[in-house]
Each structure stands twice: as C-alpha cells, then as structure tokens.
Amino acid sequence: MVTKLLSAASAADREEAGRLLRGGGLVAFPTETVYGLGALGLEDAAVARIFEAKGRPACDPLILHVSGVVDLQRLCRPDDRALLLARRFWPGPLTLVLPALPEVPLRVRAGLPSVAVRSPQHPAARELIRLARQPLAAPSANLFGHVSPTTARHVLDDLEGRIDAVLDAGPTSVGVESTVLSLAGDHPVLLRPGGISARDLSAALGEEVRSAGASSEGPQLSPGMMARHYSPRARLLLIDEAEDHEARRRLRAAAGEGAALLLLEEDAGELTDLPVRRILLGSRSDPAAVAAHLYAALRELDDTGVSTIAVRLMPVEEGLAAAINDRLRRAAGSPPREHDPLR
Ligand code: TXA
Ligand code: MG
C-alpha cells in the first residue's frame, strides 16, 4: 500500500482524506495532542484495520472522536457529571469513559461495557469528523508501544505503507495525549494524566478525582496503563533527585558513559564539556513547552542509535508536568508513581 501525504492546508486534500475515511480507509490526522490514526468508529471492519496497522492487541480499547456533546449522547449514557465536564472542557484534551450504548461496536471498546469519547479541538480533526459523517476511532498514530507522533513525519516513520494517508498540519501543540477520566463507576477516576489537570476536573465536579494508581483492588482499569509503554528503543535513565547536586552527579556519570541527554533549560550550563548529544526541552517553569517538544526529542535521540537517554523529570507533579513524568516513567518501564491528583 502506498501511503499518501496530504496537506491540511489544501481543501482538496482534506476532501480526499474524508473520502478515504468514508470508504473504510485509515487516515492519520492531527489533533491538538498527538496525531491520531483514524477510521470509521462504527464500522467494525474499518476499526479492525486500525488494530492491524498498529500491531495493537485487541484488548486495548480505542477513543471515539466526536464533534461535541450531542454525539456523546448517541454513543453512551452521560450522567450530569459527564455533561458538565464535556460542556466545560470540550473541545479539548479530555477523554471521558462512560457506559456504552449497544451501537458502539465491541471491537472499539475491546469488549468492555464502557467507551472512551473525546471532542478534539484541532480544526483539521473537526473537519474530518464532519466529512466522515460518524465518530472517528483514533488511537495515537504510532506502532503499538512506541512513542506517540507529534508530526506527520513521525507517523510515516512508524506506519508508511500500512495506512492509506496522513493529513499533515505541522507539529501538534499540546504534545502529550489527552487526560482520560473514567465516569463509568461511582467515583471519577483519572486513568491517564494529560492536558487537563486532575485539580481542574475536581474543582469543576466539586468532588475529588481519584488516581487510578491509588486503587489496588479490581481488574486493570485501563489497558493502556500498562507499565512499559510510550517507549523509545533506547533505555531511559530518569534523573529525579530533589537535591540538585546529586542530580548533576548522576547526569555527568550517564553522559560519561555515552548517554544522550534530555535536559531542562535550567541544566543548559551543565556538562557542556562532554561530547554527547543534548536536547533542551524547555524551562521547568514552562511544562507546556516541555510537553510540546518531548516526543520529537525522544524520537530524534533514539534515531541516533544511542543506547541510553538520560532525562530530567519535572520537579512538580501537577497538570501537564504530571503527564510528562507519567509518560517518562512508562517509557522507562518503571511503574507510575502514585500521585496525589489534587496536588
Ligand atoms: O490525545 C489522545 O487521546 C490521542 C489523540 C489521537 O486523540 N489518542 C490516544 O489514543 O492517545 P490511545 O489509543 O493511544 O490511548 C487511549 C487510551 C488507552 O490507554 C486506552 O486503554 C484508554 O484510552 N481507553 C480507551 N477506552 C477505554 C475504556 N473503555 N476504558 C478504559 N480505558 C480506555
Ligand atoms: Mg497510544
């Protein structure tokens, strides 16, 4: 299969992407978080192609992308909490997990009684949903387990020859995947931290959002919470000391052994004497900039074939910084730290 590179700046290309989707094809498209791999969300055969192209196990459910609150009511049973959050945070990087209506194919939800739904903000994503005339199932457009794509080039690096097209709109703005909140049970549970913080969700609900990590009992709440995920090929070495001096010592030792370095701007003056690749992600006080550059930097360092990447964690676990550290811990294969979602 030849994968077409289409431009979101061209109306004809956007139309073509819509045609491919309506015909049951696979089209990767930009959202504000990461590129998604889209297909008709209510067509079992189209959804099946997503799993095949990504090498994704059938037990890992997909997010349905919709235009807004009206579509939500066609897919699931939103309660008052869900309607409040959707009206407040959509369109945007918030995914809600809710009890599914029977119309949602079992394959989309991996056999679960619940379905994940989000309304993306990116204009190209919104137009494709309109052109497809039904919700688009779309996981991140990477091979299963790999780092999510934030550019069309990243998508092609993983999926060229396996999908019909990618719609290029340049780099995505948020850079990490959406917040996933389950409202399928009695209490709201944060399944994945992202662009919308647990604190903002709790404030809007007037009820504390619990962290999935905090509930040890019961089945795995979200299959995507697997510990090793979002991974580059290189080993990640996380530098996490509160004590700056110890962090510097560990970074220097890692660099001395040939590790590439993923640093915060505050580390810019460090280790300039060592001949290793270094990328500055942004300031520790600007998690939005760090998130926006994170996945591109991981892919770039990985492509150099380096065996270890040493990376500084964000110092404060809140909002986007919590999402960044969550992804880095998963990429390193270490279990996510139980964090207090209200911090
Ligand atoms: O920002 C995003 O959310 C991107 C863009 C493309 O929208 N999409 C994305 O999809 O990250 P994916 O498939 O890579 O991650 C979806 C996550 C997975 O961890 C999956 O297990 C979880 O959502 N999920 C989906 N349906 C679920 C359900 N019914 N119950 C619990 N977790 C669910
Ligand atoms: Mg993914």
CSV table of C-alpha atoms in Angstrom, one decimal, residues 79-86 89 94-99 179-193 196-215 217 221 225 339-342:
chain,number,residue,atom,x,y,z
A,79,ASP,CA,-24.7,11.5,33.6
A,80,ASP,CA,-24.7,15.1,34.9
A,81,ARG,CA,-21.0,14.9,35.8
A,82,ALA,CA,-20.1,13.9,32.2
A,83,LEU,CA,-22.3,16.6,30.6
A,84,LEU,CA,-20.8,19.3,32.9
A,85,LEU,CA,-17.2,18.3,32.1
A,86,ALA,CA,-17.9,18.0,28.3
A,89,PHE,CA,-13.6,21.3,28.6
A,94,LEU,CA,-10.2,15.5,27.8
A,95,THR,CA,-11.4,11.9,27.2
A,96,LEU,CA,-14.4,10.6,29.1
A,97,VAL,CA,-15.0,6.9,29.7
A,98,LEU,CA,-18.8,6.2,30.1
A,99,PRO,CA,-21.2,3.3,29.9
A,179,THR,CA,-6.4,13.3,30.0
A,180,VAL,CA,-8.5,10.1,30.4
A,181,LEU,CA,-11.2,10.3,33.1
A,182,SER,CA,-13.5,7.4,33.9
A,183,LEU,CA,-17.0,8.2,34.9
A,184,ALA,CA,-18.2,4.7,34.5
A,185,GLY,CA,-18.2,4.0,38.2
A,186,ASP,CA,-19.4,5.8,41.3
A,187,HIS,CA,-16.3,7.9,41.7
A,188,PRO,CA,-14.4,9.8,39.0
A,189,VAL,CA,-11.1,8.1,38.4
A,190,LEU,CA,-8.1,9.5,36.5
A,191,LEU,CA,-6.9,6.8,34.1
A,192,ARG,CA,-4.2,8.9,32.4
A,193,PRO,CA,-2.9,12.4,33.3
A,196,ILE,CA,-6.5,19.0,31.6
A,197,SER,CA,-5.3,18.7,35.2
A,198,ALA,CA,-6.9,16.5,37.9
A,199,ARG,CA,-7.2,19.6,40.0
A,200,ASP,CA,-9.3,21.4,37.4
A,201,LEU,CA,-11.5,18.4,37.0
A,202,SER,CA,-12.0,18.0,40.7
A,203,ALA,CA,-12.8,21.7,41.0
A,204,ALA,CA,-15.4,21.6,38.2
A,205,LEU,CA,-17.0,18.5,39.7
A,206,GLY,CA,-16.9,19.6,43.3
A,207,GLU,CA,-15.7,16.1,44.0
A,208,GLU,CA,-12.2,14.7,44.3
A,209,VAL,CA,-10.9,12.8,41.3
A,210,ARG,CA,-9.1,9.7,42.3
A,211,SER,CA,-5.9,8.4,40.8
A,212,ALA,CA,-6.1,5.0,39.1
A,213,GLY,CA,-2.8,4.1,40.7
A,214,ALA,CA,-4.4,4.5,44.2
A,215,SER,CA,-6.9,1.7,43.8
A,217,GLU,CA,-8.1,-3.8,44.0
A,221,LEU,CA,-9.0,-0.1,34.9
A,225,MET,CA,-2.0,1.9,31.8
A,339,HIS,CA,0.5,10.7,42.8
A,340,ASP,CA,-2.0,12.9,44.7
A,341,PRO,CA,-4.3,14.1,41.9
A,342,LEU,CA,-5.1,17.2,43.9
